[in-house]
Tab-separated table of C-alpha atoms and ligand atoms in Angstrom:
chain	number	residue	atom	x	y	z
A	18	UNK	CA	-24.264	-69.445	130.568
A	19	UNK	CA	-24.061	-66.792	127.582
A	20	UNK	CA	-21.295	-65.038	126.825
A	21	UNK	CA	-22.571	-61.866	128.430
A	22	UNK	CA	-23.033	-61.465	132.572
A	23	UNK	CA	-24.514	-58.788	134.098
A	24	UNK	CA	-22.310	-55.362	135.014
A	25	UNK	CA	-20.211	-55.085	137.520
A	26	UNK	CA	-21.679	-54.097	140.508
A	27	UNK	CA	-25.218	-55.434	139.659
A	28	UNK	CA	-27.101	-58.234	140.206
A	29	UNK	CA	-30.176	-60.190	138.466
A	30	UNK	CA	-33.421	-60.889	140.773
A	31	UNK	CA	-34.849	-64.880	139.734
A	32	UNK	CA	-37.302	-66.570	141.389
A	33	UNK	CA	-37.306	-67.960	143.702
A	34	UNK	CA	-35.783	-64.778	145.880
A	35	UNK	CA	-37.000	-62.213	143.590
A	36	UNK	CA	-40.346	-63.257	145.354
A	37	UNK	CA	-39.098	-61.936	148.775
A	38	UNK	CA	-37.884	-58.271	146.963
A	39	UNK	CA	-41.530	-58.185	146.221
A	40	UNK	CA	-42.845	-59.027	149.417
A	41	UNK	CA	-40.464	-56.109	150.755
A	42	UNK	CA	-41.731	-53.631	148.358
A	43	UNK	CA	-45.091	-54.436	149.615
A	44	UNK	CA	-44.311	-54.731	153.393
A	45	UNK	CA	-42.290	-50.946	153.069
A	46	UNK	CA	-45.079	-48.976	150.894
A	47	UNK	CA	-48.362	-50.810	153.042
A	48	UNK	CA	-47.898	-48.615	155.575
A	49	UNK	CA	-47.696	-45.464	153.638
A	50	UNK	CA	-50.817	-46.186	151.692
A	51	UNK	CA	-52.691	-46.735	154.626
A	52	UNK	CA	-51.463	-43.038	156.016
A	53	UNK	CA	-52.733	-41.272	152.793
A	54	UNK	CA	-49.354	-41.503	150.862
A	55	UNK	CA	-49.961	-41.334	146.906
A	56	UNK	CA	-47.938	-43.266	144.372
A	57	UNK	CA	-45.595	-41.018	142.318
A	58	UNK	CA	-43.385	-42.711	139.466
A	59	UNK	CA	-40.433	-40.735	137.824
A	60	UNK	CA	-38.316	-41.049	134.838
A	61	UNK	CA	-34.860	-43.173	135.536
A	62	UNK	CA	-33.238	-40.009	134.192
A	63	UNK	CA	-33.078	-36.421	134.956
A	64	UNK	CA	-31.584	-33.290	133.922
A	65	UNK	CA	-27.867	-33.631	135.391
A	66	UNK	CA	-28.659	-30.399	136.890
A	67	UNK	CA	-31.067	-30.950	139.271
A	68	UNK	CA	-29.190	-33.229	141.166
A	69	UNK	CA	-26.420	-30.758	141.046
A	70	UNK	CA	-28.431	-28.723	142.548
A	71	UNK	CA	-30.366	-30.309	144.422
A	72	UNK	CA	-28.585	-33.215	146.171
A	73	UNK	CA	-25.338	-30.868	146.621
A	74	UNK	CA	-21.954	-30.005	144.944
A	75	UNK	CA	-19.993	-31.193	147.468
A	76	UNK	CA	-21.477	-34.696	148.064
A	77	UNK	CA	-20.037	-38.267	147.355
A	78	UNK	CA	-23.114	-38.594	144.972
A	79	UNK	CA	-22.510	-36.003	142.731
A	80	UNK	CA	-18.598	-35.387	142.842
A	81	UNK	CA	-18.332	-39.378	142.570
A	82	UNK	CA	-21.268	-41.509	141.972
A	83	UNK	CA	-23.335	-40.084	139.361
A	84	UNK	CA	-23.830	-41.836	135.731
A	85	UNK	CA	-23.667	-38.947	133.473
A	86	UNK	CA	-24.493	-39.039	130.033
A	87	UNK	CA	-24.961	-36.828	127.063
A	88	UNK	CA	-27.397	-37.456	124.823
A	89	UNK	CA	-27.381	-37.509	120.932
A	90	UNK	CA	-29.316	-34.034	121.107
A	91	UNK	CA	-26.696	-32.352	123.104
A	92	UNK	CA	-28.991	-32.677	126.513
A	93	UNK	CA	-27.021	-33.683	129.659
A	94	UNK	CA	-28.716	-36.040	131.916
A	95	UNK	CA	-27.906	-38.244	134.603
A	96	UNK	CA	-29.502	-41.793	135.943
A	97	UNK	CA	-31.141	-41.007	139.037
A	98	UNK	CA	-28.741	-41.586	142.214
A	99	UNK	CA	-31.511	-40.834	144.817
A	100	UNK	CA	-35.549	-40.155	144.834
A	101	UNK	CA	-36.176	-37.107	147.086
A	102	UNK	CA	-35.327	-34.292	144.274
A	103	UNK	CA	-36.821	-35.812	141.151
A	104	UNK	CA	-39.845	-36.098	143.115
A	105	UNK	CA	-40.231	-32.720	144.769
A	106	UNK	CA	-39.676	-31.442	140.981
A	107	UNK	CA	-42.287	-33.520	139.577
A	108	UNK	CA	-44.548	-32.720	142.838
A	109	UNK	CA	-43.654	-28.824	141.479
A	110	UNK	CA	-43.958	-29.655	137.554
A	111	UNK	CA	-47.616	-30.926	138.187
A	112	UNK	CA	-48.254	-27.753	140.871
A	113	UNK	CA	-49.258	-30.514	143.311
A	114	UNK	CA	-48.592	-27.830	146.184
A	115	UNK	CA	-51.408	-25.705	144.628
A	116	UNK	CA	-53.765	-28.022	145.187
A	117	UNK	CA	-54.705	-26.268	148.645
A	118	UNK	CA	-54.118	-29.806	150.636
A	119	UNK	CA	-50.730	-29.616	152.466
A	120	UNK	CA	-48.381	-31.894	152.871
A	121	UNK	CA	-48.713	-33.595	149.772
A	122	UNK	CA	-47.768	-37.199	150.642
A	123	UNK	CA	-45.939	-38.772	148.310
A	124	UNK	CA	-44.592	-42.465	147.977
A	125	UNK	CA	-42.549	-44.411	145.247
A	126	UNK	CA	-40.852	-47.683	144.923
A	127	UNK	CA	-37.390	-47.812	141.681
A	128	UNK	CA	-34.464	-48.075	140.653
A	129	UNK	CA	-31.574	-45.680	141.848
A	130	UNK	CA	-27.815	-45.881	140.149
A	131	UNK	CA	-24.287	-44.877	142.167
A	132	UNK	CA	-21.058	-45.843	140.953
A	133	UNK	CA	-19.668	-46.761	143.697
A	134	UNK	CA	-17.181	-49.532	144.576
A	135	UNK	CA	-19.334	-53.183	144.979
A	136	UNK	CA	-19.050	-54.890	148.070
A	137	UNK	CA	-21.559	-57.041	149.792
A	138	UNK	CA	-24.973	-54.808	150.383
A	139	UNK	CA	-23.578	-51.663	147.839
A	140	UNK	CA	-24.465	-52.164	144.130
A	141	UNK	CA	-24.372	-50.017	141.592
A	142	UNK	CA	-27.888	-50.566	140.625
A	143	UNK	CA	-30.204	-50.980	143.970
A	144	UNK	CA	-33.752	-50.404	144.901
A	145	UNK	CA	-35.715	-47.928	147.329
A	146	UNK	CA	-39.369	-47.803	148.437
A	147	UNK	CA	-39.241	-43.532	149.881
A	148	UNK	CA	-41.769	-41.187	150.704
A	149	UNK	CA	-42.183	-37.649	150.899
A	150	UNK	CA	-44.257	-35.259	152.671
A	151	UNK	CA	-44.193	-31.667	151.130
A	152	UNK	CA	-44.742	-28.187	152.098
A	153	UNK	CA	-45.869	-28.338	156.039
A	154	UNK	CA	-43.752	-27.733	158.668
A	155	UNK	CA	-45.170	-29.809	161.820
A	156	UNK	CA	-43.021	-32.314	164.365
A	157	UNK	CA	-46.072	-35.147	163.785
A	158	UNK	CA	-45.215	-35.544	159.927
A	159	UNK	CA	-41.226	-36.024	160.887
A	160	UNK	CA	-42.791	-38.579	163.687
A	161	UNK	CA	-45.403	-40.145	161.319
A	162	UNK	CA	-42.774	-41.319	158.839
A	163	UNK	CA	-40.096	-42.567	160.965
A	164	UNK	CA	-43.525	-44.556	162.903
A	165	UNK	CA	-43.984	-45.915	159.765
A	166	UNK	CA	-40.669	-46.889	158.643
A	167	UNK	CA	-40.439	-48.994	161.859
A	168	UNK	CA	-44.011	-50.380	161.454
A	169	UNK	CA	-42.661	-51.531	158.041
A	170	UNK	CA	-39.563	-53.311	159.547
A	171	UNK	CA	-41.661	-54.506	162.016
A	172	UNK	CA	-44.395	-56.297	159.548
A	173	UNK	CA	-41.608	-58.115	158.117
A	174	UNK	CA	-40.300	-59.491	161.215
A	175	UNK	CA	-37.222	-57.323	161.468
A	176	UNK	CA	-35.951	-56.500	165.028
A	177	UNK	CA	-32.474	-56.086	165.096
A	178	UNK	CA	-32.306	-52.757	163.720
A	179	UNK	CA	-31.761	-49.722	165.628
A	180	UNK	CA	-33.301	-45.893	164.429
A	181	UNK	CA	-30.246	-42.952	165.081
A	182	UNK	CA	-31.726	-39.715	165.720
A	183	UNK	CA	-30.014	-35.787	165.080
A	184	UNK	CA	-31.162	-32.087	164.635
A	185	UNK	CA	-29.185	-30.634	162.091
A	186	UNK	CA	-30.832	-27.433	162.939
A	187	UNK	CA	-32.044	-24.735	160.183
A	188	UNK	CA	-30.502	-21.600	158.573
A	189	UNK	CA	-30.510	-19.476	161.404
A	190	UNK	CA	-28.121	-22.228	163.740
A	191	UNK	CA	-26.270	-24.140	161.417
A	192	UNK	CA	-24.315	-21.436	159.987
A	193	UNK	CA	-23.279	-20.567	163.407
A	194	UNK	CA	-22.453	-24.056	164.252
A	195	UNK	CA	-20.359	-24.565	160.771
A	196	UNK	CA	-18.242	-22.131	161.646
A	197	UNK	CA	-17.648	-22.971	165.048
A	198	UNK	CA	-17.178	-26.654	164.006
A	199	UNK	CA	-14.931	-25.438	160.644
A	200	UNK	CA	-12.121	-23.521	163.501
A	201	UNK	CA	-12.139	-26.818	165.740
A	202	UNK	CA	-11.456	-28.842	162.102
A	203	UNK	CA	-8.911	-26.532	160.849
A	204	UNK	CA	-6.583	-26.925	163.971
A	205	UNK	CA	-6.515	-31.291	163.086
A	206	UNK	CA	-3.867	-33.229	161.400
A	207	UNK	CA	-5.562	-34.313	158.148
A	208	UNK	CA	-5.218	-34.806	154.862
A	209	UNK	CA	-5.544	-32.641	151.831
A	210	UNK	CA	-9.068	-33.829	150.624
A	211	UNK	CA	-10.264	-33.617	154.028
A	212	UNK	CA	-8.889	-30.517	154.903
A	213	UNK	CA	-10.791	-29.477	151.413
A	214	UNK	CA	-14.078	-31.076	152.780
A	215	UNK	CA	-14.264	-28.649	156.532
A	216	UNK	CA	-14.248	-25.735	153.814
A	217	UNK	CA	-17.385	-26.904	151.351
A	218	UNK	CA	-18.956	-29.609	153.693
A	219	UNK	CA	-17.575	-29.631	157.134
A	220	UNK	CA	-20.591	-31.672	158.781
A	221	UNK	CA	-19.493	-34.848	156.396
A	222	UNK	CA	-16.140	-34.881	158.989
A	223	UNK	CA	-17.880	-35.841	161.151
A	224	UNK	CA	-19.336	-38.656	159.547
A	225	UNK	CA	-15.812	-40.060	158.465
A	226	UNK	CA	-15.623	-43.383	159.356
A	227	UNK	CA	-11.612	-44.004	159.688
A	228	UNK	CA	-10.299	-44.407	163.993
A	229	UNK	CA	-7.263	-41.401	163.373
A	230	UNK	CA	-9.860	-39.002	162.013
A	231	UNK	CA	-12.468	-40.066	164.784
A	232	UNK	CA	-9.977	-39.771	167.663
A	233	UNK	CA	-8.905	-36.242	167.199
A	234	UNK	CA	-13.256	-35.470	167.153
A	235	UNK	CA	-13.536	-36.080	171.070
A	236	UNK	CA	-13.679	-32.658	171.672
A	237	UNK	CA	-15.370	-31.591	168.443
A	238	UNK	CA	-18.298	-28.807	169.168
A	239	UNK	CA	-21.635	-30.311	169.260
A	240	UNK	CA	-24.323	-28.894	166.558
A	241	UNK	CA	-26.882	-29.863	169.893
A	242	UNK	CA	-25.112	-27.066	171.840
A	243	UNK	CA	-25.718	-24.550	168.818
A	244	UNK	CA	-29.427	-25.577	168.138
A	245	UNK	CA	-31.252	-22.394	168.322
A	246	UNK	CA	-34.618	-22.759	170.476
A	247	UNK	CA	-37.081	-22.795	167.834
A	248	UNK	CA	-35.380	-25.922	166.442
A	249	UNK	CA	-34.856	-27.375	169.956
A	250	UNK	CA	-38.470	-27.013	170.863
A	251	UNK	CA	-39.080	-28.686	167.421
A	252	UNK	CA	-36.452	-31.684	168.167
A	253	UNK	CA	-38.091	-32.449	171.529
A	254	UNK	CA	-41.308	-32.457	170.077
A	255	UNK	CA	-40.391	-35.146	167.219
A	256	UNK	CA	-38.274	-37.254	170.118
A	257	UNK	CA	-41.637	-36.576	172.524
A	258	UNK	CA	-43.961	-38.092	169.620
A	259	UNK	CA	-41.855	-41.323	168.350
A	260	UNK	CA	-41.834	-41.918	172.492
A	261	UNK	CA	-45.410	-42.421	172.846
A	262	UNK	CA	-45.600	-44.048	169.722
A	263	UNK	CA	-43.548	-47.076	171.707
A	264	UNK	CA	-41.153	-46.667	168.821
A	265	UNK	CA	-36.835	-47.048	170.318
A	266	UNK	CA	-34.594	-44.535	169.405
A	267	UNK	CA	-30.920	-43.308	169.796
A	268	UNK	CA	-29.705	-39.782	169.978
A	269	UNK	CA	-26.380	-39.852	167.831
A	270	UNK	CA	-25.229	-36.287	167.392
A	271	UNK	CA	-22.651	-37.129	164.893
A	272	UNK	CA	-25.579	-38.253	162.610
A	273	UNK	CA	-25.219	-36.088	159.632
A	274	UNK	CA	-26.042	-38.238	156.372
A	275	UNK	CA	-24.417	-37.499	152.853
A	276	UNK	CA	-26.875	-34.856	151.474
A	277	UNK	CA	-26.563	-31.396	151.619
A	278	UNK	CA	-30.014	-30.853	151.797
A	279	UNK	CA	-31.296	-31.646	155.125
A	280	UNK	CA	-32.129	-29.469	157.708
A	281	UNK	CA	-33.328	-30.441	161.519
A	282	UNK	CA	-34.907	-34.143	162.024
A	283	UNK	CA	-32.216	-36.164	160.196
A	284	UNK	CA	-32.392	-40.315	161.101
A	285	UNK	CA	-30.965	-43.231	159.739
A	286	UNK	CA	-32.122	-47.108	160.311
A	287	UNK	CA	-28.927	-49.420	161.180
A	288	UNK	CA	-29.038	-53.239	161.089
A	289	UNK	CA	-26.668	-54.594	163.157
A	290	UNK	CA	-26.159	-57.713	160.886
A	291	UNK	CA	-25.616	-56.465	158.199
A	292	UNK	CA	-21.244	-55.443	158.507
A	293	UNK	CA	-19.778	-52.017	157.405
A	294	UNK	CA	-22.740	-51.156	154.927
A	295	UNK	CA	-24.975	-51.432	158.100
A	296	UNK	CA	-27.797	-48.283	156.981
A	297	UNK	CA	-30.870	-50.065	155.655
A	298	UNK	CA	-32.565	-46.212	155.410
A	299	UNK	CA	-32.588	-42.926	156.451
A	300	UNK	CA	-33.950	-39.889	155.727
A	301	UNK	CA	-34.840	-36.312	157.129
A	302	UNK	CA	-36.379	-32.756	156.770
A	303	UNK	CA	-35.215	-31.099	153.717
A	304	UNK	CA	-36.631	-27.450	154.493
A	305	UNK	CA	-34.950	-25.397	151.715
A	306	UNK	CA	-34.232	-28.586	148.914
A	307	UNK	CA	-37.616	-26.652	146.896
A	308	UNK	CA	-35.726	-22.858	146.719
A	309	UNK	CA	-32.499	-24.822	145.885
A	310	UNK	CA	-34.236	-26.299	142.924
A	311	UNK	CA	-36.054	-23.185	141.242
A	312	UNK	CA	-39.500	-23.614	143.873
A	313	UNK	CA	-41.249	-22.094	146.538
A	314	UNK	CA	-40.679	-22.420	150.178
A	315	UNK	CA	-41.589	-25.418	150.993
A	316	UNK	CA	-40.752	-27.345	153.763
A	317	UNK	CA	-40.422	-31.294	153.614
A	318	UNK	CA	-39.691	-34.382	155.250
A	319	UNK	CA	-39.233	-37.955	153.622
A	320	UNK	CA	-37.148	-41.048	153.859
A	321	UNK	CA	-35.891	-44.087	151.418
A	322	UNK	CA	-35.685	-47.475	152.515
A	323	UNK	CA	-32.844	-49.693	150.482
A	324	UNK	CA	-34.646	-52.611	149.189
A	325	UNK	CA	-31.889	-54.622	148.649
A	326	UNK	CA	-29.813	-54.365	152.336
A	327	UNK	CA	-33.657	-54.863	153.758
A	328	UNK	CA	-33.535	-58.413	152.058
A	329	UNK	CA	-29.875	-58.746	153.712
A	330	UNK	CA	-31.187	-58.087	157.064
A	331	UNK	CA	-34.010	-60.391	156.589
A	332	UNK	CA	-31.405	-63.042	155.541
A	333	UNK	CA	-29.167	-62.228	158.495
A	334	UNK	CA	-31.830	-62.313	161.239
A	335	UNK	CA	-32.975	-65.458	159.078
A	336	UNK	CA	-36.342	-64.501	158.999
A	337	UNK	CA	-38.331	-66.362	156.687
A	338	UNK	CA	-41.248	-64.241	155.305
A	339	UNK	CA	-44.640	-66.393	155.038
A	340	UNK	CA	-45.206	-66.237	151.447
A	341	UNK	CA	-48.438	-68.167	150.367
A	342	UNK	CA	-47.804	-70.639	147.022
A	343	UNK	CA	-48.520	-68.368	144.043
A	344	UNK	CA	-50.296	-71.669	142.766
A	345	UNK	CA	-53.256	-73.340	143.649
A	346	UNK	CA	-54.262	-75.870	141.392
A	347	UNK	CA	-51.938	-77.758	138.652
A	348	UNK	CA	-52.910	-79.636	136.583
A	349	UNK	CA	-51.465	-82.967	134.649
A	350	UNK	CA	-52.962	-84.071	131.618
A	351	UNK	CA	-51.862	-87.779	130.542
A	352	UNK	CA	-52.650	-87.873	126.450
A	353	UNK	CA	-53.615	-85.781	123.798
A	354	UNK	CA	-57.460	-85.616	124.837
A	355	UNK	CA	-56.630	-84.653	128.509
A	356	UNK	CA	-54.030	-82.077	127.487
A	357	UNK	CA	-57.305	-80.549	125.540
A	358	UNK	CA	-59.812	-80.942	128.752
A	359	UNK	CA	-57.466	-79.865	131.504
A	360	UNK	CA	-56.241	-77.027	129.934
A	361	UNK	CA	-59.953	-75.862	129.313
A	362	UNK	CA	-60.607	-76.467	133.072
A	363	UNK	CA	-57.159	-74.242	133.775
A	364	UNK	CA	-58.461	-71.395	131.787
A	365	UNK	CA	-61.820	-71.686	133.257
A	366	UNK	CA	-60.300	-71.486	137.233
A	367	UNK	CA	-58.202	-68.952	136.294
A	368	UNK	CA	-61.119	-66.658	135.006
A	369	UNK	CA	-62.641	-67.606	138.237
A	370	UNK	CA	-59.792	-65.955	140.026
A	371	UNK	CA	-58.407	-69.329	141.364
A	372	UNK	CA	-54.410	-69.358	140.600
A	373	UNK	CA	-54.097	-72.421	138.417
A	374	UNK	CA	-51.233	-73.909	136.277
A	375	UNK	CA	-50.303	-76.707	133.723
A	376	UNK	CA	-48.262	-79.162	132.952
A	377	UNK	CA	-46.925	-78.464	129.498
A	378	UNK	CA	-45.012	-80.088	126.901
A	379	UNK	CA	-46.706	-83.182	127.453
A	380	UNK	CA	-44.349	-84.547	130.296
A	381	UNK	CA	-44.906	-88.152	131.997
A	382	UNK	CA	-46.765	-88.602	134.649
A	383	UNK	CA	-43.783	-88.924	137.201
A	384	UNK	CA	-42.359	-85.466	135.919
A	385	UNK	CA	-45.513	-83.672	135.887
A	386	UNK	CA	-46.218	-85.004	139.366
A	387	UNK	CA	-42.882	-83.521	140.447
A	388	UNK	CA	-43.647	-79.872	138.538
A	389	UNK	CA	-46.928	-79.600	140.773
A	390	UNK	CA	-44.983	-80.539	143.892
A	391	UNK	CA	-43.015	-77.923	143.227
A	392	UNK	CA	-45.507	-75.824	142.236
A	393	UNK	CA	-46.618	-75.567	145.930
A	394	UNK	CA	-50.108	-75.835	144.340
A	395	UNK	CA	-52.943	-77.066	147.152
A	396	UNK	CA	-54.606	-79.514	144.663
A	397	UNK	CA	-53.587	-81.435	141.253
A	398	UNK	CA	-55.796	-82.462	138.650
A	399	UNK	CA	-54.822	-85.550	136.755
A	400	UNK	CA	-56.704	-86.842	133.830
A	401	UNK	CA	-55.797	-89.672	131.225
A	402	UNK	CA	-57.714	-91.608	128.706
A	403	UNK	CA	-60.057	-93.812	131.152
A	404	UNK	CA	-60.893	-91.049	133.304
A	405	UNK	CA	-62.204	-88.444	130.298
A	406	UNK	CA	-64.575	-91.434	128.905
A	407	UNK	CA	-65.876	-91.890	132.739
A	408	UNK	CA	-65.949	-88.147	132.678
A	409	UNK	CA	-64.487	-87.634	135.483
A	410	UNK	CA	-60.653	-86.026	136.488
A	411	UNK	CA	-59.134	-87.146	139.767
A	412	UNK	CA	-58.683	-84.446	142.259
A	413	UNK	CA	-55.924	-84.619	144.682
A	414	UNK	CA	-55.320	-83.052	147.727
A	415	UNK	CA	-51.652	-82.670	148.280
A	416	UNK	CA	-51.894	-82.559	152.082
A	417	UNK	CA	-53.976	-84.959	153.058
A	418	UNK	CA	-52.673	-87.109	149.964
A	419	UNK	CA	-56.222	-87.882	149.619
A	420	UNK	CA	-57.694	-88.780	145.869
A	421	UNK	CA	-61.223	-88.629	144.522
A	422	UNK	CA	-62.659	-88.391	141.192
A	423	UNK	CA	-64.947	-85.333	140.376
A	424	UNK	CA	-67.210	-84.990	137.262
A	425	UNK	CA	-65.374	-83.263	134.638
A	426	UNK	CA	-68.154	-80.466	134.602
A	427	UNK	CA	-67.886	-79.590	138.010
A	428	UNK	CA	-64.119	-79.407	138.523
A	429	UNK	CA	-64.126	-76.108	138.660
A	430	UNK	CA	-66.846	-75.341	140.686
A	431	UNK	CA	-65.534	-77.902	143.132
A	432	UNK	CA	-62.132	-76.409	143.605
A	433	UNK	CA	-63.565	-72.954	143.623
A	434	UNK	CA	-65.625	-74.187	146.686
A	435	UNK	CA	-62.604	-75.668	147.972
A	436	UNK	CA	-60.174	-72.701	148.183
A	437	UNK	CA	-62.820	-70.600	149.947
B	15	ATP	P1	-24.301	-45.393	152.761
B	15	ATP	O1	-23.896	-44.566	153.940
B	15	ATP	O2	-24.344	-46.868	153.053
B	15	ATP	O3	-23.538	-45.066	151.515
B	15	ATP	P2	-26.332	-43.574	151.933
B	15	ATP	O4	-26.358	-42.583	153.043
B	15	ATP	O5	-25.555	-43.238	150.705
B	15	ATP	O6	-25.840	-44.998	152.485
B	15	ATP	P3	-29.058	-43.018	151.206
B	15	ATP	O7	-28.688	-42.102	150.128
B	15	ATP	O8	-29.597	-42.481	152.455
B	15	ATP	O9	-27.807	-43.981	151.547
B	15	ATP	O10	-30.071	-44.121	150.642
B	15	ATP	C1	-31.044	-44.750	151.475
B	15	ATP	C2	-30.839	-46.254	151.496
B	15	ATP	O11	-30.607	-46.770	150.207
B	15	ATP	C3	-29.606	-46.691	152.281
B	15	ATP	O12	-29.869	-46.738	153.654
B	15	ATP	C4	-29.354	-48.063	151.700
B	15	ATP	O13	-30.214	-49.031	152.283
B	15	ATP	C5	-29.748	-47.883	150.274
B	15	ATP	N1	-28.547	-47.679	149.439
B	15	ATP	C6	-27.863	-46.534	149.224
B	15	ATP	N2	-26.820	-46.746	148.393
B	15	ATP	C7	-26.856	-48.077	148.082
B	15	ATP	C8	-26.060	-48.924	147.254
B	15	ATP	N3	-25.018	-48.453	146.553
B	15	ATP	N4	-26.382	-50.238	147.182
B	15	ATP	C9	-27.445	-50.745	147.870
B	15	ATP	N5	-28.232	-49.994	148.642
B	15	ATP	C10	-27.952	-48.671	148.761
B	16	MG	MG1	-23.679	-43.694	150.025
């Protein structure tokens, strides 16, 4: 070990798990690039503003969680804590709205930053794969993404997870239903920060997680009672569409998420073995998030999926994802000559496209042997002194166990043939 370790609240991804991270990145954004979802990449950074803005005041994420920074030039930036706003500003900076070819459909894959206390599935530094779908307004784009989020879950073998549904209805109810639900709050025995919260963010009460503050919400008006009928019709039409799509769901009114910027469809993914931080992803419709940050109207809907608590689930379900052998071939020179000749026939398979490695440092033949086993490769090629002036290596199958020598010069071609 060095002297240095990595920060608190972060962890290092090394082979061999960082292989499954990968796979999950891949599993997650599949989907979406078979649905016409583009690949968007944004600076780790942003102006601290936007996120001011455009993830809320009054959220844990900005109040608490945000890495702030000044720079030497006076600018005042902060790491990115979430996707959804840096990419509907980018999606603005580059006018992709203008294009004439709504929604835009976005997808990315990063690194996000919250400091937040660690415990066992919340870092400080985490991954999401999210997508967005900007400026249309239509129940089948809320339904396609949450379809797809459970495809993705699906592909990788995940079942115990469970998909929480909620309107949080639009700027004509919600108002109504704030105050309503901000008179019922006021009358509670709470403390000071909370009693602070019903007057900037009321809806988070609800999402409090501690049994006093739950108890006295039995009788707590219901936001589905206040849902005007344009944002009903539009709830039963997302509920109607995830239905025939065979996809499980659960209507959880108290569903409210930490962001001020959502508006109707709001839904989170739970995995129920996964403890207290049991949200593998969630997401919703974000209606006015582009007016809030300088844009047009533009109504959206998107969702990020935390790479890291995925991996946790996968590990809790003990799912084991089929992950071929990166190599194929490996090959073990024995002598000075061979090291020459193999490693020729190494470069030569991999410029064929056959995944190929070597045994360097000019190990024994015990050692090497060990290295290829490892190696998960299909087939080793050993060659010493008596084989190269027979001109032939010896190829061996590492299944069968089966050996047979192969003219030098058609190696390649051989194990090309081979591996299809
Ligand atoms: P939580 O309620 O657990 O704090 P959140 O509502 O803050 O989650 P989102 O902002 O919706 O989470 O982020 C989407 C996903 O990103 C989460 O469902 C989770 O899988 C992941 N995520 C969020 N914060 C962290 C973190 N600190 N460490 C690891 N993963 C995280
Ligand atoms: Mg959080």
């Amino acid at each position: 070990m060095s002297t240095f370790q990595a920060p608190k609240g972060t962890y290092d991804l090394t082979p061999p798990r960082s292989a499954t991270f990968l796979a999950v990145r891949e599993a997650i954004s599949a989907p979406l690039r078979d649905s016409g979802y583009g690949y968007i990449e944004t600076p780790g950074f942003e102006n601290v503003e936007l996120f001011a803005r455009g993830v809320g005041e009054s959220t844990d994420i900005v109040t608490k969680e945000m890495y702030t920074l000044t720079t030497k030039g006076g600018d005042q930036l902060a790491l990115r804590p979430e996707g959804t706003a840096s990419v509907l500003r980018a999606a603005l900076e580059a006018n992709l709205h203008k294009a004439g070819n709504l929604p835009v459909k976005l997808w990315y894959s990063g690194s996000y930053y919250r400091y937040e206390r660690p415990q066992a599935g919340r870092y400080r530094h985490f991954s999401q794969v999210g997508a967005e779908a900007i400026g249309t307004e239509d129940p089948a784009l809320d339904a396609e993404l949450i379809i797809l989020a459970d495809q993705a879950y699906r592909s990788l073998g995940l079942r115990q997870f469970r998909i929480l549904l909620n309107s949080l209805g639009d700027k004509e109810c919600r108002p109504v239903y704030r105050e309503a639900l901000q008179t019922f709050l006021r009358d509670l025995d709470l403390d000071e920060e909370t009693r602070r919260r019903i007057e900037i963010n009321p809806l988070r009460v609800l999402d409090d997680k501690r049994a006093d503050v739950q108890k006295q919400l039995t009788d707590v008006p219901k936001l589905r009672d206040y849902l005007c009928d344009a944002c009903k019709a539009y709830h039963e039409e997302v509920r109607a569409l995830i239905t025939a799509a065979g996809v499980a769901f659960e209507d959880d009114e108290k569903l409210v998420r930490g962001l001020d910027y959502y508006t109707r469809t709001t839904f989170e993914f739970v995995h129920d073995g996964l403890g207290s931080q049991s949200a593998v992803g969630g997401g919703g419709r974000y209606d006015g998030l582009s007016e809030m940050i300088g844009g047009p109207e533009l109504p959206s809907v998107g969702w990020a999926l935390g790479v890291d608590r995925t991996v946790l689930a996968l590990e809790a379900e003990g799912v084991e994802l089929d992950l071929p052998a990166t190599t194929s071939v490996y090959a073990v020179p024995l002598g000075e000559e061979a090291r020459r000749v193999l490693f020729g026939v190494v470069t030569e398979l991999r410029r064929a496209g056959v995944a190929a490695d070597f045994a360097f440092g000019g190990r024994g033949l015990k050692g090497a042997m060990k290295s290829a086993n490892r190696s998960g490769a299909r087939y080793t090629l050993v060659a010493g002194e008596r084989d190269l002036a027979e001109g032939v290596v010896q190829l061996k199958d590492m299944e069968s166990g089966e050996q047979t020598a192969v003219p030098l010069t058609e190696a390649a071609a051989e194990l090309a043939k081979r591996l299809g």
